[in-house]
Amino acid sequence: VDFSSPNIAKEMHVGHLRSTIIGDTLCRTLEFCGHEVTRANHVGDWGTQFGMLIQYLKEEYPDFLTQPPNITDLTSFYKAAKMRFDESPEFKKIAQLNVVKLQSGDEQCRKIWHLLCEISRVEFEKVYSRLQVKLVECGESFYNPMIPGVIEELESKQLVKEDNGAKVIFLDHFKFPLIVRKSDGGYGYDSTDMAAVQYRLKQLGCSWVVYVTDAGQAEHFYNVFDAAKAAGWCDEQEGGTRLHHVGFGVVQGEDGKKFKTRSGETVRLVDLLDEAVTRMRRSLEDRVKEGKCLLQPQEIAQAASALGYGAIKYFDLQQHPATAYVFSYDRMLDTRGNTAVYLLFAHARLASILRKAAEEKGVDLGPLVDRALETLHLAHPSERALAFEIMQFGDVVESTVQELMPSRLCEYLYNLATKFTEFVTNCKVLDSPEMNSRLLLCEA
């Protein structure tokens, strides 16, 4: 599963939110089903932009080898380098020469490139750790040495044509070509993506490759898939290799446009995530003061993190991937309706019942589970409704995987939480004649 994919020397922004969350959830679901999943982070760590970044770092931090710079604001660093590139012809010329040096293995350029990659990884990890996302970095630079051989193979299969000095793949149904080598001899996204899909199918031997990117890239990836099929890299027969693109819509602000700060800047993803936690912490502190919450002061920070980060993840996942949605903290953090907060409160209520059963009533669920067929009696309509909902779990997971649609799982979990809430409202669990049977429903 290819997801997240930020660019080196740039901050992760709200545009990376959906790819990261949807991709991670698909991985978790596939892993739950027993698949061996590679979580590929196809970072943008190669290309012409590194020429200007290398030169800017040389000029601003001449002692970078002995005193590594503390660059925490990647966006400002990138913008400053781009400004110099646009304004100074001399800087631009040197930057372009740096690209050639980097690609030919120049030692100093390589050291600066490695430094920029490491600085970026530290910043990326701040987001991934908050979202509890694990990935294996396999960026553009990894595939770069493979590109000439891949082009050679495609040429041998008569799939490459010359077009004004460039080498392109232009199948009959394509609206635009895949440029596998530019007219100046350089490589771009098309070259890298063809090398990546060849590596994943032929060398890794993946039976299923899923790309999670914004919907605007759909046609590009369909072209890559069709070119891979034409090259004979994947088996199109039923039960053979599968290539899928999961496209998602944009995250919008209240004005219906792309989500940005009031000044029009792109929102740093780490700031956006932390704001949800800050708001949730204030809400929990107010509830504690009002006597509506029993959390201890030292527990509030952990609870606020779980609720805040969880709220953003769930709010995104419950949307159909292909649709755009309006980012709203108020809707995300609502304790009512289809939100992570509602689901987590329902789960806390459930966990409390099971804990009290063990600690206060001395119930050992192990033997009850072993004798479930004898113990379980579903007389009340709310019991039957909850049991029926629980039984849908396997089918929902299967449809989530087959359709690559996490929103299916969210819809199910909300329905399940609603049925559980109705069950505990209408059916007393602890100290009731039906306690053991109802505890089995809670455990399920």
Short mmCIF file of N, CA, C and O in Angstrom, two decimals, residues 8-10 48-58 74 77-79 81-82 91 95 98 112 116:
data_model
loop_
_atom_site.label_atom_id
_atom_site.label_comp_id
_atom_site.label_asym_id
_atom_site.label_seq_id
_atom_site.Cartn_x
_atom_site.Cartn_y
_atom_site.Cartn_z
N ILE A 8 10.35 15.73 0.79
CA ILE A 8 11.48 16.13 1.61
C ILE A 8 11.63 17.65 1.55
O ILE A 8 11.45 18.27 0.50
N ALA A 9 11.98 18.24 2.69
CA ALA A 9 12.20 19.69 2.85
C ALA A 9 10.90 20.49 2.75
O ALA A 9 10.93 21.69 2.54
N LYS A 10 9.78 19.81 2.89
CA LYS A 10 8.49 20.50 2.97
C LYS A 10 7.71 19.94 4.15
O LYS A 10 7.79 18.74 4.44
N THR A 48 14.77 18.03 -9.31
CA THR A 48 15.48 19.28 -9.59
C THR A 48 15.42 20.27 -8.42
O THR A 48 16.30 21.12 -8.29
N GLN A 49 14.38 20.17 -7.56
CA GLN A 49 14.28 21.13 -6.46
C GLN A 49 15.44 21.03 -5.48
O GLN A 49 15.76 21.98 -4.76
N PHE A 50 16.13 19.89 -5.46
CA PHE A 50 17.23 19.72 -4.51
C PHE A 50 18.45 20.55 -4.88
O PHE A 50 19.27 20.86 -4.02
N GLY A 51 18.54 20.95 -6.15
CA GLY A 51 19.64 21.82 -6.53
C GLY A 51 19.59 23.14 -5.79
O GLY A 51 20.59 23.62 -5.25
N MET A 52 18.40 23.74 -5.73
CA MET A 52 18.26 25.04 -5.04
C MET A 52 18.35 24.87 -3.53
O MET A 52 18.91 25.73 -2.82
N LEU A 53 17.82 23.77 -3.00
CA LEU A 53 17.88 23.54 -1.56
C LEU A 53 19.32 23.33 -1.08
O LEU A 53 19.72 23.85 -0.03
N ILE A 54 20.08 22.60 -1.88
CA ILE A 54 21.49 22.36 -1.55
C ILE A 54 22.27 23.67 -1.54
O ILE A 54 23.03 23.97 -0.62
N GLN A 55 22.06 24.49 -2.58
CA GLN A 55 22.79 25.75 -2.67
C GLN A 55 22.40 26.71 -1.56
O GLN A 55 23.25 27.40 -0.98
N TYR A 56 21.10 26.75 -1.24
CA TYR A 56 20.64 27.66 -0.18
C TYR A 56 21.24 27.25 1.17
O TYR A 56 21.66 28.11 1.96
N LEU A 57 21.29 25.96 1.44
CA LEU A 57 21.86 25.50 2.70
C LEU A 57 23.36 25.81 2.76
O LEU A 57 23.88 26.20 3.81
N LYS A 58 24.05 25.64 1.63
CA LYS A 58 25.49 25.97 1.57
C LYS A 58 25.74 27.43 1.95
O LYS A 58 26.67 27.74 2.69
N LEU A 74 10.36 23.82 7.97
CA LEU A 74 10.75 23.41 6.62
C LEU A 74 10.10 24.28 5.55
O LEU A 74 10.70 24.55 4.51
N PHE A 77 12.06 27.45 5.09
CA PHE A 77 13.33 27.13 4.45
C PHE A 77 13.13 26.94 2.95
O PHE A 77 13.87 27.48 2.13
N TYR A 78 12.11 26.16 2.58
CA TYR A 78 11.84 25.88 1.17
C TYR A 78 11.46 27.17 0.42
O TYR A 78 11.94 27.42 -0.70
N LYS A 79 10.60 27.99 1.05
CA LYS A 79 10.16 29.23 0.39
C LYS A 79 11.32 30.19 0.18
O LYS A 79 11.41 30.85 -0.87
N ALA A 81 14.49 29.39 -0.18
CA ALA A 81 15.32 28.85 -1.26
C ALA A 81 14.67 29.12 -2.62
O ALA A 81 15.35 29.50 -3.58
N LYS A 82 13.37 28.94 -2.69
CA LYS A 82 12.64 29.16 -3.96
C LYS A 82 12.69 30.64 -4.36
O LYS A 82 12.82 30.97 -5.55
N PHE A 91 22.24 32.37 -8.79
CA PHE A 91 21.86 31.30 -7.86
C PHE A 91 21.19 30.16 -8.63
O PHE A 91 21.46 28.97 -8.38
N ALA A 95 22.37 26.32 -8.82
CA ALA A 95 21.42 25.31 -8.35
C ALA A 95 21.23 24.20 -9.39
O ALA A 95 21.19 23.01 -9.05
N ASN A 98 24.08 21.95 -9.35
CA ASN A 98 24.03 21.08 -8.16
C ASN A 98 23.21 19.82 -8.42
O ASN A 98 23.50 18.75 -7.87
N ILE A 112 24.65 17.00 1.97
CA ILE A 112 23.58 17.97 2.21
C ILE A 112 22.22 17.33 1.97
O ILE A 112 21.26 17.53 2.72
N LEU A 116 19.19 17.02 4.66
CA LEU A 116 17.83 17.50 4.44
C LEU A 116 16.81 16.37 4.63
O LEU A 116 15.72 16.59 5.18
#
